[in-house]
Coordinates of C-alpha atoms in Angstrom, one line a residue:
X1 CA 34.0 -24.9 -22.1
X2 CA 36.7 -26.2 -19.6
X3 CA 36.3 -22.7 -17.7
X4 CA 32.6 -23.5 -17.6
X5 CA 33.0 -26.7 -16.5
X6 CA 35.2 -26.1 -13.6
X7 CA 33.1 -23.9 -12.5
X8 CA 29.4 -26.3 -12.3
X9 CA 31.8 -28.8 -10.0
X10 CA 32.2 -26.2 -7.6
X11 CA 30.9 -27.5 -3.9
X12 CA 27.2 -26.9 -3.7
X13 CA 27.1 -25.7 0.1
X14 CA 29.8 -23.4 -1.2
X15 CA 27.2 -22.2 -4.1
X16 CA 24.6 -21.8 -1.5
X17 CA 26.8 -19.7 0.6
X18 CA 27.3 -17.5 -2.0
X19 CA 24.3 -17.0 -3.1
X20 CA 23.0 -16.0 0.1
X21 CA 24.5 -13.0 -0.2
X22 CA 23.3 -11.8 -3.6
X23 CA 20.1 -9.5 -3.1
X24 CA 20.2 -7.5 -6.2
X25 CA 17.4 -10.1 -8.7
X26 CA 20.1 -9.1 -11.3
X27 CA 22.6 -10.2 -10.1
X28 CA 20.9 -13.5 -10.0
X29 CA 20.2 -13.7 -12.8
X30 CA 24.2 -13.4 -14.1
X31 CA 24.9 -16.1 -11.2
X32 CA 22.4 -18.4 -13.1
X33 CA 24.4 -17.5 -16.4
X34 CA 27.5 -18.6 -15.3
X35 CA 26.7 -22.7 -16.2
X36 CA 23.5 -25.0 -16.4
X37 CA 24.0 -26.0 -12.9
X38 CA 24.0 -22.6 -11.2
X39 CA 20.8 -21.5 -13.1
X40 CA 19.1 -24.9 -12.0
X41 CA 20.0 -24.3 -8.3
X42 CA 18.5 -20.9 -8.6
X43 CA 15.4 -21.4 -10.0
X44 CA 15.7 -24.0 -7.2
X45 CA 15.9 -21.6 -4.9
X46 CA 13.0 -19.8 -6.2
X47 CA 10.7 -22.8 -6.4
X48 CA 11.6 -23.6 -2.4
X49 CA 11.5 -20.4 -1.4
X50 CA 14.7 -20.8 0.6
X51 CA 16.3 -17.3 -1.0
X52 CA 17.4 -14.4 1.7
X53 CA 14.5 -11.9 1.4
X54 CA 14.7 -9.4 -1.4
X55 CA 14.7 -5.5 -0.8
X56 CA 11.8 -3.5 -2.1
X57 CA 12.4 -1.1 -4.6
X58 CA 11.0 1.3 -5.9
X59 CA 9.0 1.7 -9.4
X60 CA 9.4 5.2 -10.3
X61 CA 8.9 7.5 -13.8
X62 CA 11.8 6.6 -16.4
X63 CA 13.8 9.5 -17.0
X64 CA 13.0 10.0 -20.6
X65 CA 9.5 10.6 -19.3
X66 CA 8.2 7.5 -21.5
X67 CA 4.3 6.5 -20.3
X68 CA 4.7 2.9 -21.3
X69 CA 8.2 2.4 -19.3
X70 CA 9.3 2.4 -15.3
X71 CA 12.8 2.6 -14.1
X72 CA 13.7 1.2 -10.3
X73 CA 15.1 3.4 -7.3
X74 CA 17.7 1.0 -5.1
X75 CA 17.5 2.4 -1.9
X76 CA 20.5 1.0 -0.8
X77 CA 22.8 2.9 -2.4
X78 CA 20.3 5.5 -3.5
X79 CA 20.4 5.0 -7.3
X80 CA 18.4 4.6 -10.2
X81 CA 19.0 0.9 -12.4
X82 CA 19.8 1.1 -15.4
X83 CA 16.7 -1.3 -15.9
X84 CA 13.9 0.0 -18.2
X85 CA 10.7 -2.0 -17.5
X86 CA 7.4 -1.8 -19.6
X87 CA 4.0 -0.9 -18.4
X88 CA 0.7 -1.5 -20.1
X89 CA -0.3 2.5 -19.1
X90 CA 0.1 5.7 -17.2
X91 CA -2.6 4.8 -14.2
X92 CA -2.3 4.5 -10.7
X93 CA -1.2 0.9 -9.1
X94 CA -3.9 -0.3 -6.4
X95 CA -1.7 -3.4 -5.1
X96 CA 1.9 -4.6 -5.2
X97 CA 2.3 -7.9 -3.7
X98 CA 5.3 -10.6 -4.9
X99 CA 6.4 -8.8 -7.9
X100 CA 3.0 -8.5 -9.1
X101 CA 1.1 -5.0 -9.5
X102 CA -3.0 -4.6 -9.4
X103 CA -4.3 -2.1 -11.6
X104 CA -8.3 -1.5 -12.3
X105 CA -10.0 -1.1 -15.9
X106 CA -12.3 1.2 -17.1
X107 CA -14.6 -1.8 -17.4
X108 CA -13.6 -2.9 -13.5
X109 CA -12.5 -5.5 -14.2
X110 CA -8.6 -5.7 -12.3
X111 CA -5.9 -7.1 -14.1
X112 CA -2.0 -8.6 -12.2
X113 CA 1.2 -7.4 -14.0
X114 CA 4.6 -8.7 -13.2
X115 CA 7.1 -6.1 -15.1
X116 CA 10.2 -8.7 -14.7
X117 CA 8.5 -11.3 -16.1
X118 CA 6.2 -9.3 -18.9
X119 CA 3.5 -11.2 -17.7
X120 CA -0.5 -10.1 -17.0
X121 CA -3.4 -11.7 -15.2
X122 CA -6.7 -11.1 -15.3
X123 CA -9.3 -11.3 -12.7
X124 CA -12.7 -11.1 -13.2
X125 CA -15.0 -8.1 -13.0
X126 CA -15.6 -6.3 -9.4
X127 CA -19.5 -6.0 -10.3
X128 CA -19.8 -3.7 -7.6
X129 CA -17.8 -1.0 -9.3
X130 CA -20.0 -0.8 -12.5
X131 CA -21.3 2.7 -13.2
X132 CA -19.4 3.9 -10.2
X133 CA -18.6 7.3 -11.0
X134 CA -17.0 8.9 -7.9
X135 CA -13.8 10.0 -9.3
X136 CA -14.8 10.7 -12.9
X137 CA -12.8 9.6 -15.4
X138 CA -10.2 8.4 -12.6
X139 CA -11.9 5.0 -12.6
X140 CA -8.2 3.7 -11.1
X141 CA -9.2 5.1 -7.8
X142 CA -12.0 3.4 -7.2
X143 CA -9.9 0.1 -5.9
X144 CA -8.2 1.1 -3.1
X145 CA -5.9 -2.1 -2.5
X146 CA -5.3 -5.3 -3.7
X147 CA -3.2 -7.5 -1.9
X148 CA -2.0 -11.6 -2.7
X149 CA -1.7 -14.4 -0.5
X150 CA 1.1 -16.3 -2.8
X151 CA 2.9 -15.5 -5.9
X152 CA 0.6 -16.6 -8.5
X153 CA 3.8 -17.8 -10.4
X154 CA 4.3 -20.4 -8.2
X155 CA 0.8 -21.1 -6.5
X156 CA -1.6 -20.3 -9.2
X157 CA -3.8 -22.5 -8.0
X158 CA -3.9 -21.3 -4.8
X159 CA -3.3 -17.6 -4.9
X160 CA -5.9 -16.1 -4.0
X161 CA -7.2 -11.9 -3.9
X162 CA -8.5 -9.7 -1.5
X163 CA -9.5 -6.1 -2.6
X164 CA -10.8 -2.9 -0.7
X165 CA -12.9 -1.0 -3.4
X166 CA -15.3 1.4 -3.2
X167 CA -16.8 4.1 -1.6
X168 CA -17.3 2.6 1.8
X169 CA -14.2 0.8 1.2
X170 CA -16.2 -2.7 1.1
X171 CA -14.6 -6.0 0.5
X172 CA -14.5 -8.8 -2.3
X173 CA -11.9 -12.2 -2.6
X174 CA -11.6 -14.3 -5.9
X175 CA -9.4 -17.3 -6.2
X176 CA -7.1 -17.7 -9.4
X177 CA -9.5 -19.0 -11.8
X178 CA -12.5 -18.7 -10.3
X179 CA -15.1 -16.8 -13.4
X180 CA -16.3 -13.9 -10.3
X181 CA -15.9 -12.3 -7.0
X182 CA -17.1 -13.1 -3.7
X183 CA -18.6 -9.9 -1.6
X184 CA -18.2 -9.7 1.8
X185 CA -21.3 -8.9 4.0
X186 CA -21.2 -4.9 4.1
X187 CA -20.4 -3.2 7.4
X188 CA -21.4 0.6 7.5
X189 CA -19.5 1.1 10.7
X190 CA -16.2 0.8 9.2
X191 CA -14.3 2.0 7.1
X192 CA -11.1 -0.4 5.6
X193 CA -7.7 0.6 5.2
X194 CA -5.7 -2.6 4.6
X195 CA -6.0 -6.0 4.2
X196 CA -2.8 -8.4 4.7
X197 CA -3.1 -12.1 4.2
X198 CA -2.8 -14.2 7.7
X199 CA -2.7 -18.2 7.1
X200 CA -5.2 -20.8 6.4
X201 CA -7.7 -18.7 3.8
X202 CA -7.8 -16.0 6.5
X203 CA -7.5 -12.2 5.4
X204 CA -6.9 -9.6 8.3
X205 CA -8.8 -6.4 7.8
X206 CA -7.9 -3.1 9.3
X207 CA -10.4 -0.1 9.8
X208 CA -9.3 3.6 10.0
X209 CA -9.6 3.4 13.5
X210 CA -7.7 0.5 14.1
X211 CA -10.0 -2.2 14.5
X212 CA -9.3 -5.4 13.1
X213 CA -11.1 -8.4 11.4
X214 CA -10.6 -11.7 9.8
X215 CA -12.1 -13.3 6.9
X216 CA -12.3 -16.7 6.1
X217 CA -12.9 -17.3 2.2
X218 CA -13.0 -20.8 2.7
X219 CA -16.9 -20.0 4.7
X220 CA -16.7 -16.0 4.0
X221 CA -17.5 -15.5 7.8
X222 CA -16.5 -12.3 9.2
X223 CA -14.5 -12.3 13.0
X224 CA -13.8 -9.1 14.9
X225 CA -10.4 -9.4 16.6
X226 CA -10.2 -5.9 18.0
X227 CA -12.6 -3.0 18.4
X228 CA -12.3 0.0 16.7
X229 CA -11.4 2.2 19.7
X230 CA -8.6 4.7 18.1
X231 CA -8.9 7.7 16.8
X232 CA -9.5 8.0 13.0
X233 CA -6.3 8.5 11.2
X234 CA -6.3 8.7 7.4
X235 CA -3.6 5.7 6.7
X236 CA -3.4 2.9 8.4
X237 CA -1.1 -0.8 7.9
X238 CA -0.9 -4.1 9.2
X239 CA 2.6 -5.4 8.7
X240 CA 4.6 -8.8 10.1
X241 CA 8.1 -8.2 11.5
X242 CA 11.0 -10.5 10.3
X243 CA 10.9 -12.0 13.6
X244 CA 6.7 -12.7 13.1
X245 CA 5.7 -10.1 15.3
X246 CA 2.1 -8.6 13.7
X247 CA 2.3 -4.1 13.9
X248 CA -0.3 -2.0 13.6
X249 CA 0.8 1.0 12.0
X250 CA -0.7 4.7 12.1
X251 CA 0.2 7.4 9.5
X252 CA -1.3 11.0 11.0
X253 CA -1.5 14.0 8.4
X254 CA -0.7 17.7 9.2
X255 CA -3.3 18.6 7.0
X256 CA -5.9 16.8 4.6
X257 CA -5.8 18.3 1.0
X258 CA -9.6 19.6 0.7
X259 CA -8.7 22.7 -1.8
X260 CA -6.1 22.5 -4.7
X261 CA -4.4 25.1 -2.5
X262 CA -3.3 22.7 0.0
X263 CA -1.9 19.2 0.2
X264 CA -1.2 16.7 3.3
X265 CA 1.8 15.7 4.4
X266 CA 3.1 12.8 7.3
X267 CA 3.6 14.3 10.4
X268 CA 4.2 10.9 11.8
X269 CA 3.5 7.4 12.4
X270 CA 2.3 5.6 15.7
X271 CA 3.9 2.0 15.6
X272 CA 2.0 -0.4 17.8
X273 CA 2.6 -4.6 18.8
X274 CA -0.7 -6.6 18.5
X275 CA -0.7 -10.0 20.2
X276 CA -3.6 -12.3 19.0
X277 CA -4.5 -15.3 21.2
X278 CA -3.5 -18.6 20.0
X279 CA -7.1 -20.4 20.2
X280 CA -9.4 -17.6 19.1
X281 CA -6.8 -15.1 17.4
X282 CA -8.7 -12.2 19.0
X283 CA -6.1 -9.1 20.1
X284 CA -5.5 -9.7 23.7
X285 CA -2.4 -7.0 23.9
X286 CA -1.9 -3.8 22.1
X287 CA 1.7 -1.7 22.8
X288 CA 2.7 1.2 21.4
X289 CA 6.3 0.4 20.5
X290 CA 9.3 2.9 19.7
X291 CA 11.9 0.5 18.5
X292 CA 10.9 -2.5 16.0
X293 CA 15.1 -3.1 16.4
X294 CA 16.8 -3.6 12.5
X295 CA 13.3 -4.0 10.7
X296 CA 12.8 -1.4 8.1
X297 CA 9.0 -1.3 7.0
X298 CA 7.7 -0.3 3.8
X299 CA 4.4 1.2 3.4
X300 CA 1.8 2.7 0.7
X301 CA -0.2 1.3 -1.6
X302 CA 2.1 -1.8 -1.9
X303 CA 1.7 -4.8 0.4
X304 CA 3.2 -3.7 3.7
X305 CA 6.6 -5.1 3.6
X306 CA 9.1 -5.5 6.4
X307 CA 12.9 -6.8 6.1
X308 CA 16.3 -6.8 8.5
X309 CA 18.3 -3.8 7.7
X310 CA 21.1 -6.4 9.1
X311 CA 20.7 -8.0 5.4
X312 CA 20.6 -4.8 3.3
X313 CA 23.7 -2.7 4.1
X314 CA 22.0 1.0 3.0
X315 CA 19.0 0.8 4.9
X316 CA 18.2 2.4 7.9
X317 CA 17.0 0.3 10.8
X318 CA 13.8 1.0 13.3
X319 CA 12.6 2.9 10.3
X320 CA 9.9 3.3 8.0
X321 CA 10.4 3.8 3.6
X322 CA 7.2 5.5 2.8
X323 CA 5.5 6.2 -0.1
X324 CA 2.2 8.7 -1.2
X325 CA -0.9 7.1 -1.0
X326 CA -3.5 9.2 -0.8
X327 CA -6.7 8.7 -3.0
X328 CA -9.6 10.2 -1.2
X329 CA -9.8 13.6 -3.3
X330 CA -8.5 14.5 -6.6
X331 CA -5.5 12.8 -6.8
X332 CA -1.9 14.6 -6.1
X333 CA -2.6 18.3 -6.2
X334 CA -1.4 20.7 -6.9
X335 CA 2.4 19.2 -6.2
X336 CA 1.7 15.7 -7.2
X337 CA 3.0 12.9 -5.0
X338 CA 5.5 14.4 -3.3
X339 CA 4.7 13.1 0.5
X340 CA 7.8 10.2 0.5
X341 CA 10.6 9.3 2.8
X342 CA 12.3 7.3 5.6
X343 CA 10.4 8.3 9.1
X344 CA 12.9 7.1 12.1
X345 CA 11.5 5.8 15.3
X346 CA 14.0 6.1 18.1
X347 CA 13.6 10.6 17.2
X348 CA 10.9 10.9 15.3
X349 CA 13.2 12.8 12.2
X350 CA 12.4 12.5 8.8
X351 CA 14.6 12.6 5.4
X352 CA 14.5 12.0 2.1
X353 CA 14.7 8.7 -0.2
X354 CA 13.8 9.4 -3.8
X355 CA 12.7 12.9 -4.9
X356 CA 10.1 12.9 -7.6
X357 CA 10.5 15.1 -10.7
X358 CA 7.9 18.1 -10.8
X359 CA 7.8 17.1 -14.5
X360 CA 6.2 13.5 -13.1
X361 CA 3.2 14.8 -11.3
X362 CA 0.4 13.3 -13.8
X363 CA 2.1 10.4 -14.2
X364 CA 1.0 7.0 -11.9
X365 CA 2.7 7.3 -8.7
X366 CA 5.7 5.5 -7.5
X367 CA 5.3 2.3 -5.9
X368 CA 7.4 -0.4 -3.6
X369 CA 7.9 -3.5 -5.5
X370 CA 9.8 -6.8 -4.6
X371 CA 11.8 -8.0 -7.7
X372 CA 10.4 -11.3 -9.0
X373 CA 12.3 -12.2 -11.5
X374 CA 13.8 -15.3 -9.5

């Protein structure tokens, strides 16, 4: 007790400074153990929001080959946690934002899971999906992304969800709470690849060929803010720098898996700067860029995520952690999802992160996730 003690009178800016520099969630969680008043100044830190950002890791088959458990990959130091953490089934995850993953039901109705915290959501039905039989008995598919504008831990009245779903990759929002969806006037001459939120109940849209929309779910009005003028790439991301810069980001394929025979791989991504205008938020400037400086971006069906490699000794800077995301054909043949790894800018190279098990093909696909536990 008198160890403990000496210990909760230890100088709070001291406290803060060291807890600055703990990025692993579990080592938090030991920090918090320590005495009453180092757990109350990190769940304090949690509630302001004030914590250095967290790394992504990622959520990969357990080695024991268990359906209903996940380990995590740190790609820091390129290891697997000892962590075992459960999962409700073996499907595919359409979202990943704050901790939380998005999966889809057989019914259609879509359902948040945090893993740290054991903890489900469950949003109402996508009416739009029912009878939709595109995929078969791969009704998981038929979302294509989910992404949050808060975590609903600490904003649940706020949080709100946009989803891409669909065949013509149409849009719905629902608020925490609300009892259904609201659809979003369909628009035949685009096709959606990601949605990010922006600020003030404003979604930003991007197409296949890179143009770019709001939405406002506060009057569900749609506003184009760039034309869709690029060429059609299969993946495409939105993503916001450390520093607040806004990137549009272009994933090309060497070749699209149409056969069972072949499967798709990155050949390489096209980074560019967008710069909206401050009254009507339209793009006014679009550069390709080659250097995005220490910001390592993560991409695939998670929220696009971007952090300072000058926080995270391990990671490499002006580079990309991607993961596979295809969904367009029958999913992951015949080598399963195997197109993963850290694309560099400055050259162009590629390597390795994590290297999937054969044995894992049929199982859901690894996904980045942000630890939430605090």
């Amino acid at each position: 007790m008198a160890i403990s003690s000496e210990w909760a009178w230890l100088p709070k800016e001291l406290l803060d400074s060291i807890l600055d520099k703990v990025a692993s969630p579990f080592d938090k969680v030991r920090f918090g153990a320590v005495c009453k008043s180092w757990g109350i100044l990190v769940k304090e830190r949690r509630r302001l929001k004030t914590q250095v950002a967290q790394t992504p890791m990622l959520l990969i088959p357990s080695k024991d080959n268990i359906k209903k458990t996940r380990s995590l990959y740190r790609i820091t130091d390129r290891k697997i946690s000892g962590v075992k953490l459960p999962m409700p089934h073996n499907r595919r995850y359409c979202g990943s934002s704050f901790g939380w993953l998005s999966y889809v039901t057989k019914a259609s109705f879509i359902t948040l899971f945090n893993p740290f915290r054991n903890a489900k959501i469950h949003l109402p039905q996508l009416q739009k999906l029912r009878g939709y039989r595109r995929y078969g008995n791969k009704y998981e598919y038929t979302v294509k992304k989910v992404t949050l504008s808060s975590d609903p831990a600490s904003t649940p009245e706020d949080c709100l969800a946009m989803a891409i779903f669909g065949e013509f990759k149409d849009l719905a929002f629902v608020k925490l709470g609300d009892e259904s969806w609201t659809y979003v006037e369909e628009d035949r001459t685009s096709v959606y690849a990601d949605v990010m939120y922006f600020k003030g109940g404003q979604f930003l849209v991007l197409d296949h060929r890179s143009g770019l929309v709001s939405i406002d779910v506060n009057t569900n009005q749609k506003k184009i803010l760039a034309p869709a003028d690029l060429e059609y790439t299969e993946r495409t991301y939105l993503v916001k720098t450390s520093s607040g810069n806004l990137l549009l980001v272009r994933r090309l394929i060497d070749s699209w898996p149409f056969g069972l025979s072949s499967q798709g791989m990155t050949s390489c991504f096209e980074v560019y700067k967008l710069v909206l205008d401050d009254e009507s938020e339209r793009v006014v400037e679009r550069v390709e860029v080659k250097n995005i400086g220490n910001d390592v971006l993560f991409l695939g069906d998670n929220q696009s995520i971007s952090i300072s490699a000058s926080h995270f000794p391990g990671c490499q800077p002006n580079s990309i952690y991607y993961t596979d995301d295809y969904i367009d054909t029958k999913p992951y043949y015949p080598n399963g999802p195997i197109d993963m790894g850290i694309f560099n800018l400055e050259d162009g190279s590629f390597r390795p992160h994590y290297k999937p098990n054969p044995a894992h093909k049929h199982m859901s696909p690894p996904i980045w996730i942000l630890p939430s536990m605090l």
